[in-house]
PDB file of C-alpha atoms and ligand atoms in Angstrom:
ATOM      1  CA  MET A   7      -6.143 -18.873 -18.128  1.00 52.00           C
ATOM      2  CA  SER A   8     -10.392 -18.694 -17.385  1.00 54.00           C
ATOM      3  CA  GLY A   9     -11.764 -21.993 -16.188  1.00 77.00           C
ATOM      4  CA  ARG A  10      -8.674 -23.528 -14.627  1.00 92.00           C
ATOM      5  CA  HIS A  11      -9.679 -24.802 -11.874  1.00 96.00           C
ATOM      6  CA  ILE A  12      -7.914 -23.582  -8.558  1.00 98.00           C
ATOM      7  CA  GLU A  13      -6.912 -26.819  -6.001  1.00 98.00           C
ATOM      8  CA  PRO A  14      -7.471 -25.923  -2.139  1.00 97.00           C
ATOM      9  CA  SER A  15      -4.628 -26.276  -0.994  1.00 98.00           C
ATOM     10  CA  GLU A  16      -3.671 -23.053  -3.713  1.00 98.00           C
ATOM     11  CA  LEU A  17      -7.090 -20.812  -2.889  1.00 98.00           C
ATOM     12  CA  ILE A  18      -8.265 -21.818   0.852  1.00 98.00           C
ATOM     13  CA  ILE A  19     -12.320 -21.159   1.168  1.00 98.00           C
ATOM     14  CA  THR A  20     -13.173 -21.954   5.243  1.00 98.00           C
ATOM     15  CA  GLU A  21     -16.547 -23.951   5.381  1.00 97.00           C
ATOM     16  CA  ARG A  22     -18.270 -19.873   6.185  1.00 97.00           C
ATOM     17  CA  GLY A  23     -17.893 -19.204   3.248  1.00 98.00           C
ATOM     18  CA  THR A  24     -14.570 -16.671   3.709  1.00 98.00           C
ATOM     19  CA  ILE A  25     -11.261 -16.582   2.519  1.00 98.00           C
ATOM     20  CA  TYR A  26      -8.381 -18.006   4.489  1.00 98.00           C
ATOM     21  CA  HIS A  27      -6.287 -14.925   5.785  1.00 98.00           C
ATOM     22  CA  ILE A  28      -8.640 -12.489   6.459  1.00 98.00           C
ATOM     23  CA  ASP A  29     -11.808 -14.649   6.578  1.00 98.00           C
ATOM     24  CA  ILE A  30     -14.506 -12.614   4.833  1.00 98.00           C
ATOM     25  CA  ALA A  31     -16.726 -14.006   1.667  1.00 98.00           C
ATOM     26  CA  PRO A  32     -17.239 -12.078  -2.023  1.00 98.00           C
ATOM     27  CA  GLU A  33     -20.823  -9.908  -0.227  1.00 98.00           C
ATOM     28  CA  HIS A  34     -18.780  -7.537   2.294  1.00 98.00           C
ATOM     29  CA  LEU A  35     -15.782  -6.364   0.531  1.00 98.00           C
ATOM     30  CA  ALA A  36     -16.405  -3.255  -1.374  1.00 98.00           C
ATOM     31  CA  PRO A  37     -15.247  -1.773  -4.792  1.00 98.00           C
ATOM     32  CA  THR A  38     -13.445   0.658  -2.841  1.00 98.00           C
ATOM     33  CA  VAL A  39     -11.184  -0.718  -0.763  1.00 98.00           C
ATOM     34  CA  ILE A  40      -8.941   1.982   1.807  1.00 99.00           C
ATOM     35  CA  THR A  41      -5.540  -0.229   3.425  1.00 99.00           C
ATOM     36  CA  VAL A  42      -4.052   1.006   6.759  1.00 99.00           C
ATOM     37  CA  GLY A  43      -1.212  -0.832   7.939  1.00 98.00           C
ATOM     38  CA  SER A  44      -2.240  -1.302  11.946  1.00 98.00           C
ATOM     39  CA  PRO A  45      -5.000  -2.881  13.124  1.00 98.00           C
ATOM     40  CA  ASP A  46      -6.537   0.398  15.747  1.00 98.00           C
ATOM     41  CA  ARG A  47      -6.293   2.266  12.337  1.00 98.00           C
ATOM     42  CA  VAL A  48      -9.576   0.234  10.947  1.00 99.00           C
ATOM     43  CA  LYS A  49     -11.964   2.042  13.010  1.00 98.00           C
ATOM     44  CA  GLU A  50     -10.277   5.364  13.950  1.00 98.00           C
ATOM     45  CA  VAL A  51     -10.919   5.019   9.308  1.00 98.00           C
ATOM     46  CA  SER A  52     -15.057   3.658  10.305  1.00 98.00           C
ATOM     47  CA  LYS A  53     -16.331   6.073  12.513  1.00 98.00           C
ATOM     48  CA  TYR A  54     -16.243   7.781   9.713  1.00 98.00           C
ATOM     49  CA  PHE A  55     -18.834   5.919   8.091  1.00 98.00           C
ATOM     50  CA  ASP A  56     -21.692   7.030   7.262  1.00 98.00           C
ATOM     51  CA  LYS A  57     -23.654   3.036   8.469  1.00 97.00           C
ATOM     52  CA  ILE A  58     -21.545  -0.012   9.342  1.00 98.00           C
ATOM     53  CA  GLU A  59     -22.888  -2.921   7.191  1.00 98.00           C
ATOM     54  CA  HIS A  60     -20.106  -5.772   8.468  1.00 98.00           C
ATOM     55  CA  ARG A  61     -16.472  -6.002  10.740  1.00 98.00           C
ATOM     56  CA  ALA A  62     -14.254  -8.977  10.306  1.00 98.00           C
ATOM     57  CA  GLN A  63     -11.245 -10.093  11.585  1.00 98.00           C
ATOM     58  CA  HIS A  64      -8.293 -13.190  11.858  1.00 98.00           C
ATOM     59  CA  ARG A  65      -5.328 -12.198  13.110  1.00 98.00           C
ATOM     60  CA  GLU A  66      -3.566  -9.205  12.214  1.00 98.00           C
ATOM     61  CA  PHE A  67      -6.905  -8.393   9.356  1.00 98.00           C
ATOM     62  CA  ILE A  68      -9.786  -6.381  10.876  1.00 99.00           C
ATOM     63  CA  THR A  69     -11.716  -5.169   7.823  1.00 99.00           C
ATOM     64  CA  HIS A  70     -15.314  -2.862   8.518  1.00 99.00           C
ATOM     65  CA  THR A  71     -17.842  -2.703   5.357  1.00 99.00           C
ATOM     66  CA  GLY A  72     -19.708   0.236   5.038  1.00 98.00           C
ATOM     67  CA  TYR A  73     -20.856   3.136   3.957  1.00 98.00           C
ATOM     68  CA  VAL A  74     -19.655   6.745   3.374  1.00 97.00           C
ATOM     69  CA  ALA A  75     -22.820   9.514   1.687  1.00 94.00           C
ATOM     70  CA  ASN A  76     -23.575   6.589  -1.256  1.00 94.00           C
ATOM     71  CA  ARG A  77     -19.940   4.913  -1.655  1.00 97.00           C
ATOM     72  CA  ARG A  78     -19.728   1.923  -0.614  1.00 98.00           C
ATOM     73  CA  ILE A  79     -15.590   1.091   2.028  1.00 98.00           C
ATOM     74  CA  SER A  80     -14.192  -1.389   2.950  1.00 98.00           C
ATOM     75  CA  VAL A  81     -11.540  -0.301   5.204  1.00 99.00           C
ATOM     76  CA  ILE A  82      -8.949  -3.868   5.862  1.00 98.00           C
ATOM     77  CA  SER A  83      -5.437  -3.407   7.902  1.00 99.00           C
ATOM     78  CA  THR A  84      -3.021  -4.999   6.735  1.00 98.00           C
ATOM     79  CA  GLY A  85      -0.171  -5.562   9.044  1.00 98.00           C
ATOM     80  CA  ILE A  86       3.151  -3.979   8.179  1.00 98.00           C
ATOM     81  CA  GLY A  87       5.306  -5.091   5.092  1.00 98.00           C
ATOM     82  CA  VAL A  88       4.685  -6.533   1.192  1.00 98.00           C
ATOM     83  CA  GLY A  89       4.206 -10.295   3.090  1.00 98.00           C
ATOM     84  CA  ASN A  90       1.599  -9.190   4.149  1.00 98.00           C
ATOM     85  CA  ILE A  91       0.010  -7.432   1.063  1.00 98.00           C
ATOM     86  CA  ASP A  92       1.090 -10.483  -1.288  1.00 98.00           C
ATOM     87  CA  ILE A  93      -1.370 -11.807   1.154  1.00 98.00           C
ATOM     88  CA  VAL A  94      -4.464  -9.259   1.514  1.00 99.00           C
ATOM     89  CA  LEU A  95      -4.181  -7.723  -2.275  1.00 98.00           C
ATOM     90  CA  ASN A  96      -4.032 -12.296  -3.613  1.00 98.00           C
ATOM     91  CA  GLU A  97      -7.410 -12.439  -1.102  1.00 99.00           C
ATOM     92  CA  ILE A  98      -9.509  -9.173  -2.111  1.00 98.00           C
ATOM     93  CA  ASP A  99      -9.149 -10.021  -6.187  1.00 98.00           C
ATOM     94  CA  ALA A 100     -10.434 -13.616  -5.856  1.00 98.00           C
ATOM     95  CA  LEU A 101     -13.397 -12.907  -4.075  1.00 98.00           C
ATOM     96  CA  MET A 102     -13.744 -10.599  -6.730  1.00 98.00           C
ATOM     97  CA  ASN A 103     -12.493 -12.041  -9.135  1.00 98.00           C
ATOM     98  CA  ILE A 104     -12.685 -15.731  -8.572  1.00 98.00           C
ATOM     99  CA  ASP A 105     -15.906 -17.727  -8.154  1.00 98.00           C
ATOM    100  CA  LEU A 106     -15.096 -19.686  -4.698  1.00 98.00           C
ATOM    101  CA  ALA A 107     -17.919 -21.598  -5.576  1.00 96.00           C
ATOM    102  CA  THR A 108     -16.534 -23.443  -8.988  1.00 97.00           C
ATOM    103  CA  ARG A 109     -12.840 -22.199  -8.308  1.00 98.00           C
ATOM    104  CA  THR A 110     -12.131 -20.844 -11.353  1.00 98.00           C
ATOM    105  CA  ILE A 111     -11.595 -17.293 -12.943  1.00 98.00           C
ATOM    106  CA  ASN A 112     -14.380 -15.030 -13.428  1.00 97.00           C
ATOM    107  CA  GLU A 113     -14.910 -14.260 -17.497  1.00 97.00           C
ATOM    108  CA  HIS A 114     -15.522 -10.361 -16.605  1.00 97.00           C
ATOM    109  CA  LYS A 115     -13.452  -8.671 -14.549  1.00 98.00           C
ATOM    110  CA  THR A 116     -14.218  -5.938 -11.997  1.00 98.00           C
ATOM    111  CA  SER A 117     -11.196  -3.933 -11.704  1.00 98.00           C
ATOM    112  CA  LEU A 118     -10.960  -2.661  -7.411  1.00 98.00           C
ATOM    113  CA  SER A 119      -9.614   1.384  -6.470  1.00 98.00           C
ATOM    114  CA  ILE A 120      -7.568   0.179  -3.932  1.00 98.00           C
ATOM    115  CA  ILE A 121      -6.360   3.172  -1.848  1.00 98.00           C
ATOM    116  CA  ARG A 122      -3.359   3.102   1.155  1.00 99.00           C
ATOM    117  CA  LEU A 123      -3.926   5.530   4.118  1.00 99.00           C
ATOM    118  CA  GLY A 124      -0.432   4.993   5.694  1.00 98.00           C
ATOM    119  CA  THR A 125       2.645   6.501   7.545  1.00 99.00           C
ATOM    120  CA  CYS A 126       5.607   7.152   6.384  1.00 98.00           C
ATOM    121  CA  GLY A 127       9.025   8.411   7.044  1.00 98.00           C
ATOM    122  CA  THR A 128      10.331  11.848   5.342  1.00 98.00           C
ATOM    123  CA  LEU A 129      13.442  11.912   3.632  1.00 98.00           C
ATOM    124  CA  GLN A 130      13.549  15.750   2.319  1.00 98.00           C
ATOM    125  CA  ALA A 131      13.566  18.688   4.128  1.00 98.00           C
ATOM    126  CA  ASP A 132      11.029  20.705   3.719  1.00 98.00           C
ATOM    127  CA  VAL A 133       8.552  18.358   3.247  1.00 98.00           C
ATOM    128  CA  PRO A 134       8.049  18.313   7.717  1.00 98.00           C
ATOM    129  CA  VAL A 135       6.218  15.880   9.352  1.00 98.00           C
ATOM    130  CA  ASP A 136       2.842  15.597   9.259  1.00 98.00           C
ATOM    131  CA  SER A 137       2.764  16.241   5.445  1.00 98.00           C
ATOM    132  CA  MET A 138       0.139  14.090   3.146  1.00 98.00           C
ATOM    133  CA  ILE A 139       2.864  12.809   0.356  1.00 98.00           C
ATOM    134  CA  VAL A 140       1.107  10.599  -2.349  1.00 98.00           C
ATOM    135  CA  SER A 141       3.329   8.523  -4.423  1.00 98.00           C
ATOM    136  CA  THR A 142       3.281   8.250  -7.374  1.00 98.00           C
ATOM    137  CA  TYR A 143       5.996   5.935  -7.732  1.00 98.00           C
ATOM    138  CA  ALA A 144       7.377   3.567  -5.064  1.00 98.00           C
ATOM    139  CA  MET A 145      10.326   2.363  -5.550  1.00 98.00           C
ATOM    140  CA  GLY A 146      10.922  -1.080  -4.048  1.00 98.00           C
ATOM    141  CA  LEU A 147      13.407  -2.508  -2.352  1.00 97.00           C
ATOM    142  CA  ASP A 148      12.033  -5.543  -1.007  1.00 96.00           C
ATOM    143  CA  ASN A 149      11.842  -8.505  -3.588  1.00 95.00           C
ATOM    144  CA  LEU A 150       8.033  -9.190  -3.354  1.00 98.00           C
ATOM    145  CA  MET A 151       7.492  -8.389  -7.307  1.00 98.00           C
ATOM    146  CA  LEU A 152      10.882 -10.535  -8.762  1.00 96.00           C
ATOM    147  CA  PHE A 153       8.469 -13.754  -8.081  1.00 97.00           C
ATOM    148  CA  TYR A 154       5.486 -12.221 -11.223  1.00 98.00           C
ATOM    149  CA  ASP A 155       6.546 -12.063 -14.232  1.00 96.00           C
ATOM    150  CA  MET A 156       5.846  -7.999 -14.435  1.00 94.00           C
ATOM    151  CA  GLU A 157       6.141  -5.128 -17.357  1.00 93.00           C
ATOM    152  CA  VAL A 158       7.866  -2.163 -17.106  1.00 95.00           C
ATOM    153  CA  ASN A 159       6.941   0.802 -19.648  1.00 97.00           C
ATOM    154  CA  ALA A 160       9.681   2.562 -21.488  1.00 98.00           C
ATOM    155  CA  ALA A 161       9.117   5.668 -19.213  1.00 97.00           C
ATOM    156  CA  GLN A 162       9.568   3.992 -15.641  1.00 98.00           C
ATOM    157  CA  GLN A 163      12.046   1.627 -17.328  1.00 98.00           C
ATOM    158  CA  GLU A 164      14.395   5.464 -17.995  1.00 98.00           C
ATOM    159  CA  LEU A 165      13.486   6.372 -14.495  1.00 98.00           C
ATOM    160  CA  LEU A 166      14.297   3.277 -12.373  1.00 97.00           C
ATOM    161  CA  ALA A 167      17.643   2.908 -13.870  1.00 96.00           C
ATOM    162  CA  ALA A 168      18.391   6.206 -13.393  1.00 97.00           C
ATOM    163  CA  PHE A 169      17.419   5.763  -9.471  1.00 97.00           C
ATOM    164  CA  ALA A 170      19.929   2.210 -10.150  1.00 94.00           C
ATOM    165  CA  GLN A 171      22.955   4.043 -10.456  1.00 93.00           C
ATOM    166  CA  HIS A 172      22.577   6.701  -8.904  1.00 94.00           C
ATOM    167  CA  ILE A 173      21.968   4.991  -5.352  1.00 91.00           C
ATOM    168  CA  ALA A 174      24.359   2.632  -6.402  1.00 82.00           C
ATOM    169  CA  THR A 175      23.366  -0.924  -5.489  1.00 69.00           C
ATOM    170  CA  THR A 176      24.533  -3.285  -7.812  1.00 63.00           C
ATOM    171  CA  GLY A 177      26.739  -5.668  -6.335  1.00 65.00           C
ATOM    172  CA  LYS A 178      25.396  -5.031  -2.197  1.00 77.00           C
ATOM    173  CA  ASN A 179      22.470  -7.561  -3.864  1.00 80.00           C
ATOM    174  CA  ILE A 180      19.244  -5.109  -3.360  1.00 89.00           C
ATOM    175  CA  HIS A 181      17.646  -5.143  -7.077  1.00 92.00           C
ATOM    176  CA  PRO A 182      15.317  -2.234  -6.708  1.00 96.00           C
ATOM    177  CA  TYR A 183      12.185  -2.059  -8.807  1.00 97.00           C
ATOM    178  CA  ILE A 184       9.625   0.241 -10.243  1.00 98.00           C
ATOM    179  CA  CYS A 185       6.018   0.526 -10.225  1.00 98.00           C
ATOM    180  CA  GLU A 186       3.792   3.248 -11.146  1.00 98.00           C
ATOM    181  CA  GLY A 187       0.230   4.627  -8.930  1.00 97.00           C
ATOM    182  CA  ALA A 188      -2.697   5.223 -10.849  1.00 98.00           C
ATOM    183  CA  ALA A 189      -2.900   8.619 -12.733  1.00 97.00           C
ATOM    184  CA  GLU A 190      -6.344   8.707 -12.026  1.00 97.00           C
ATOM    185  CA  LEU A 191      -6.899   8.919  -8.529  1.00 98.00           C
ATOM    186  CA  ARG A 192      -3.597  10.542  -8.131  1.00 97.00           C
ATOM    187  CA  SER A 193      -5.075  13.463  -9.589  1.00 97.00           C
ATOM    188  CA  HIS A 194      -8.251  13.500  -6.735  1.00 98.00           C
ATOM    189  CA  PHE A 195      -5.377  14.144  -4.193  1.00 98.00           C
ATOM    190  CA  THR A 196      -4.598  17.238  -4.736  1.00 97.00           C
ATOM    191  CA  ASP A 197      -4.693  20.068  -2.685  1.00 96.00           C
ATOM    192  CA  GLY A 198      -2.920  19.480   0.493  1.00 97.00           C
ATOM    193  CA  TYR A 199      -0.875  16.746  -0.535  1.00 98.00           C
ATOM    194  CA  VAL A 200       3.315  16.655  -1.527  1.00 98.00           C
ATOM    195  CA  HIS A 201       3.706  14.005  -4.049  1.00 98.00           C
ATOM    196  CA  GLY A 202       7.127  12.290  -4.755  1.00 98.00           C
ATOM    197  CA  ILE A 203       8.207   8.695  -5.098  1.00 98.00           C
ATOM    198  CA  THR A 204       8.387   6.303  -2.544  1.00 98.00           C
ATOM    199  CA  VAL A 205      10.780   3.569  -1.846  1.00 98.00           C
ATOM    200  CA  THR A 206       9.486   0.177  -0.081  1.00 98.00           C
ATOM    201  CA  CYS A 207      12.115  -1.391   2.238  1.00 98.00           C
ATOM    202  CA  PRO A 208      12.183  -4.161   3.667  1.00 97.00           C
ATOM    203  CA  GLY A 209      12.706  -3.017   7.142  1.00 97.00           C
ATOM    204  CA  PHE A 210      11.906   0.016   9.029  1.00 98.00           C
ATOM    205  CA  TYR A 211      15.849  -0.255  10.670  1.00 96.00           C
ATOM    206  CA  GLY A 212      18.500  -1.040   8.445  1.00 94.00           C
ATOM    207  CA  PRO A 213      16.677  -1.103   5.828  1.00 95.00           C
ATOM    208  CA  GLN A 214      15.902   2.699   6.304  1.00 96.00           C
ATOM    209  CA  GLY A 215      18.849   3.789   7.729  1.00 95.00           C
ATOM    210  CA  ARG A 216      18.371   3.136  11.576  1.00 96.00           C
ATOM    211  CA  THR A 217      21.675   2.416  13.454  1.00 95.00           C
ATOM    212  CA  LEU A 218      20.964   1.075  16.943  1.00 97.00           C
ATOM    213  CA  ARG A 219      22.799  -1.690  17.602  1.00 98.00           C
ATOM    214  CA  LEU A 220      23.508  -3.530  14.167  1.00 97.00           C
ATOM    215  CA  GLN A 221      26.270  -1.817  11.731  1.00 92.00           C
ATOM    216  CA  PRO A 222      24.881  -1.037   8.042  1.00 86.00           C
ATOM    217  CA  ALA A 223      25.739  -2.615   5.127  1.00 89.00           C
ATOM    218  CA  PHE A 224      24.842   0.822   3.010  1.00 89.00           C
ATOM    219  CA  PRO A 225      25.383   3.984   5.652  1.00 88.00           C
ATOM    220  CA  HIS A 226      25.081   5.925   3.016  1.00 91.00           C
ATOM    221  CA  ILE A 227      21.013   5.033   2.052  1.00 93.00           C
ATOM    222  CA  LEU A 228      19.492   7.926   3.205  1.00 96.00           C
ATOM    223  CA  ASP A 229      21.651  10.572   1.121  1.00 95.00           C
ATOM    224  CA  ALA A 230      21.842   8.660  -1.488  1.00 95.00           C
ATOM    225  CA  LEU A 231      17.965   8.435  -1.514  1.00 96.00           C
ATOM    226  CA  ALA A 232      17.434  11.922  -0.236  1.00 97.00           C
ATOM    227  CA  SER A 233      19.545  13.862  -3.440  1.00 97.00           C
ATOM    228  CA  PHE A 234      18.249  11.031  -6.048  1.00 97.00           C
ATOM    229  CA  GLY A 235      16.611  13.739  -8.654  1.00 97.00           C
ATOM    230  CA  HIS A 236      15.300  12.650 -12.268  1.00 98.00           C
ATOM    231  CA  LYS A 237      13.776  14.508 -14.863  1.00 97.00           C
ATOM    232  CA  GLY A 238      11.341  16.428 -11.933  1.00 97.00           C
ATOM    233  CA  HIS A 239      11.022  13.089  -9.781  1.00 98.00           C
ATOM    234  CA  ARG A 240      12.505  12.856  -6.724  1.00 98.00           C
ATOM    235  CA  VAL A 241      12.101  10.774  -2.946  1.00 98.00           C
ATOM    236  CA  ALA A 242       9.756  12.464  -1.220  1.00 98.00           C
ATOM    237  CA  ASN A 243       9.226   9.448   2.230  1.00 98.00           C
ATOM    238  CA  PHE A 244      10.022   6.033   2.622  1.00 98.00           C
ATOM    239  CA  GLU A 245       7.647   3.135   4.107  1.00 98.00           C
ATOM    240  CA  MET A 246       7.408  -0.449   3.721  1.00 98.00           C
ATOM    241  CA  GLU A 247       3.979  -1.919   1.386  1.00 98.00           C
ATOM    242  CA  THR A 248       3.414   0.849  -1.090  1.00 99.00           C
ATOM    243  CA  SER A 249       5.576  -1.565  -3.792  1.00 98.00           C
ATOM    244  CA  ALA A 250       3.877  -4.390  -3.294  1.00 98.00           C
ATOM    245  CA  ILE A 251       0.530  -2.817  -3.631  1.00 98.00           C
ATOM    246  CA  TYR A 252       0.805  -1.255  -6.953  1.00 98.00           C
ATOM    247  CA  GLY A 253       2.890  -3.284  -8.654  1.00 98.00           C
ATOM    248  CA  MET A 254      -0.224  -6.198  -7.597  1.00 98.00           C
ATOM    249  CA  GLY A 255      -2.561  -3.880  -7.959  1.00 98.00           C
ATOM    250  CA  ALA A 256      -1.999  -3.531 -11.762  1.00 97.00           C
ATOM    251  CA  LEU A 257      -0.960  -7.001 -12.768  1.00 98.00           C
ATOM    252  CA  LEU A 258      -4.203  -7.882 -11.367  1.00 98.00           C
ATOM    253  CA  GLY A 259      -6.168  -4.423 -12.852  1.00 98.00           C
ATOM    254  CA  HIS A 260      -6.966  -2.574  -9.908  1.00 98.00           C
ATOM    255  CA  LYS A 261      -6.443   1.232  -9.496  1.00 98.00           C
ATOM    256  CA  CYS A 262      -3.790   1.837  -6.570  1.00 98.00           C
ATOM    257  CA  LEU A 263      -3.051   4.659  -4.734  1.00 98.00           C
ATOM    258  CA  SER A 264      -0.909   5.280  -1.810  1.00 99.00           C
ATOM    259  CA  ILE A 265      -1.192   8.338   0.715  1.00 99.00           C
ATOM    260  CA  SER A 266       0.774   8.363   4.084  1.00 98.00           C
ATOM    261  CA  THR A 267       1.677  10.831   6.469  1.00 98.00           C
ATOM    262  CA  ALA A 268       5.277  11.555   7.361  1.00 98.00           C
ATOM    263  CA  VAL A 269       5.733  10.803  10.764  1.00 98.00           C
ATOM    264  CA  ALA A 270       9.389  10.813  10.929  1.00 98.00           C
ATOM    265  CA  ASN A 271      12.007  13.388   9.175  1.00 98.00           C
ATOM    266  CA  ARG A 272      14.775  12.135   8.532  1.00 98.00           C
ATOM    267  CA  ALA A 273      16.471  14.920   6.780  1.00 98.00           C
ATOM    268  CA  THR A 274      15.860  17.317  10.383  1.00 98.00           C
ATOM    269  CA  LYS A 275      16.009  14.459  12.427  1.00 98.00           C
ATOM    270  CA  THR A 276      12.360  15.583  13.573  1.00 98.00           C
ATOM    271  CA  PHE A 277       9.340  13.153  14.694  1.00 98.00           C
ATOM    272  CA  SER A 278       5.702  14.477  15.109  1.00 98.00           C
ATOM    273  CA  ALA A 279       4.547  15.792  17.936  1.00 98.00           C
ATOM    274  CA  ASP A 280       1.039  14.277  17.584  1.00 98.00           C
ATOM    275  CA  THR A 281       0.812  11.125  15.456  1.00 98.00           C
ATOM    276  CA  ASP A 282      -2.949  10.380  15.947  1.00 98.00           C
ATOM    277  CA  ARG A 283      -3.854  13.647  14.922  1.00 98.00           C
ATOM    278  CA  ALA A 284      -1.899  14.367  12.143  1.00 98.00           C
ATOM    279  CA  VAL A 285      -2.935  10.207  11.244  1.00 98.00           C
ATOM    280  CA  ASP A 286      -6.133  11.748  11.624  1.00 98.00           C
ATOM    281  CA  ASN A 287      -6.050  14.909   9.181  1.00 98.00           C
ATOM    282  CA  MET A 288      -5.104  12.734   6.269  1.00 98.00           C
ATOM    283  CA  ILE A 289      -8.095  10.057   7.498  1.00 98.00           C
ATOM    284  CA  ARG A 290     -10.795  12.481   7.079  1.00 98.00           C
ATOM    285  CA  GLN A 291      -9.874  14.373   3.812  1.00 98.00           C
ATOM    286  CA  SER A 292      -8.748  12.174   1.863  1.00 98.00           C
ATOM    287  CA  LEU A 293     -12.154  10.171   2.698  1.00 98.00           C
ATOM    288  CA  GLN A 294     -13.775  13.782   1.480  1.00 97.00           C
ATOM    289  CA  VAL A 295     -12.059  13.023  -1.558  1.00 97.00           C
ATOM    290  CA  ILE A 296     -12.718   9.270  -1.780  1.00 97.00           C
ATOM    291  CA  ALA A 297     -16.955  10.396  -0.954  1.00 96.00           C
ATOM    292  CA  ASP A 298     -16.950  13.510  -3.549  1.00 95.00           C
ATOM    293  CA  ASN A 299     -15.234  11.505  -6.438  1.00 94.00           C
TER     294      ASN A 299
HETATM  295  C1  R1P B   7       5.899   1.074  10.201  1.00 55.84           C
HETATM  296  O1  R1P B   7       6.213   1.418  11.155  1.00 55.84           O
HETATM  297  C2  R1P B   7       4.605   0.368   9.727  1.00 55.84           C
HETATM  298  O2  R1P B   7       4.686   2.383   9.348  1.00 55.84           O
HETATM  299  C3  R1P B   7       3.927   2.175   8.142  1.00 55.84           C
HETATM  300  C4  R1P B   7       5.106   1.259   7.245  1.00 55.84           C
HETATM  301  O3  R1P B   7       4.597   1.565   5.918  1.00 55.84           O
HETATM  302  C5  R1P B   7       5.036   0.025   8.328  1.00 55.84           C
HETATM  303  O4  R1P B   7       4.077  -0.689   7.980  1.00 55.84           O
HETATM  304  O5  R1P B   7       3.052   2.278   7.184  1.00 55.84           O
HETATM  305  P1  R1P B   7       1.583   1.569   9.117  1.00 55.84           P
HETATM  306  O6  R1P B   7       1.539   3.259   9.584  1.00 55.84           O
HETATM  307  O7  R1P B   7       0.653   2.449   7.468  1.00 55.84           O
HETATM  308  O8  R1P B   7       2.087   0.111   9.283  1.00 55.84           O
HETATM  309  N1  URA B   8       6.961   3.845   8.580  1.00 55.84           N
HETATM  310  C1  URA B   8       8.375   3.602   8.093  1.00 55.84           C
HETATM  311  O1  URA B   8       8.109   2.619   7.504  1.00 55.84           O
HETATM  312  N2  URA B   8       9.143   4.795   8.027  1.00 55.84           N
HETATM  313  C2  URA B   8       9.017   5.864   9.406  1.00 55.84           C
HETATM  314  O2  URA B   8      10.445   6.209   9.861  1.00 55.84           O
HETATM  315  C3  URA B   8       8.051   5.937   9.736  1.00 55.84           C
HETATM  316  C4  URA B   8       6.439   5.530   9.713  1.00 55.84           C
END
């Protein structure tokens, strides 16, 4: 694919040489990228940087790039949902692997480490609020990765088939897909972290079994997800971005990991007493692990 010219309608570069949505140039992006959903969380991460060398904001995409000890890190807010992940992952990959001047793909590809520090709901009574959950696999109930050519290995295929059969989505026009986090990154986040499957949902209410005024088409989703088990794997949590980060990251050759603080426990019907403190705890511990590895 190298040598192909990518037209201005497909890859939008501003007059300042920045890529359209996230509004940063290649020199503003570090090889380690932390993604957070909330724009307010960017400063909660970068306040622990020893030095901040670049700040940018366009729409919900805020970027701070700096250093923790010798490690150069960018923290970027994605906003909510897989649609925004499609934008952020494509744009940070383009900054690294496409020559914006010639609009051609670089011969040599650079792999990023991309770590999501998010929040989630947990589905298991024994995973209390404020837990930090590392996503082994993501089961996507959204449909983003169905728009990309993706291959799954035999072990992933087996786990996906067992999951799809268990939650019985056939005939409901829900087509789950599976993606996996980078085992190498995962192995650094052990002490104090719970590991499990994360289900990525295309919404916060109906798709996560919350009933306000609208009746759900899938009323037993919480029980179905919580009771799934296959060869030692179970669903720990759900949220709204991980499937897309894992799916796109793997296709583009980046190493990705999703870490979430559980703010709600849907089994015990409890909510964190202090979400800011719990999220800050995840940020501090995870930055330490990132800096040490
Ligand atoms: C919903 O409240 C949002 O919170 C979770 C979900 O994935 C969704 O984006 O993550 P963040 O706190 O990182 O945004
Ligand atoms: N984010 C989600 O997507 N769901 C929750 O329950 C909490 C945070």
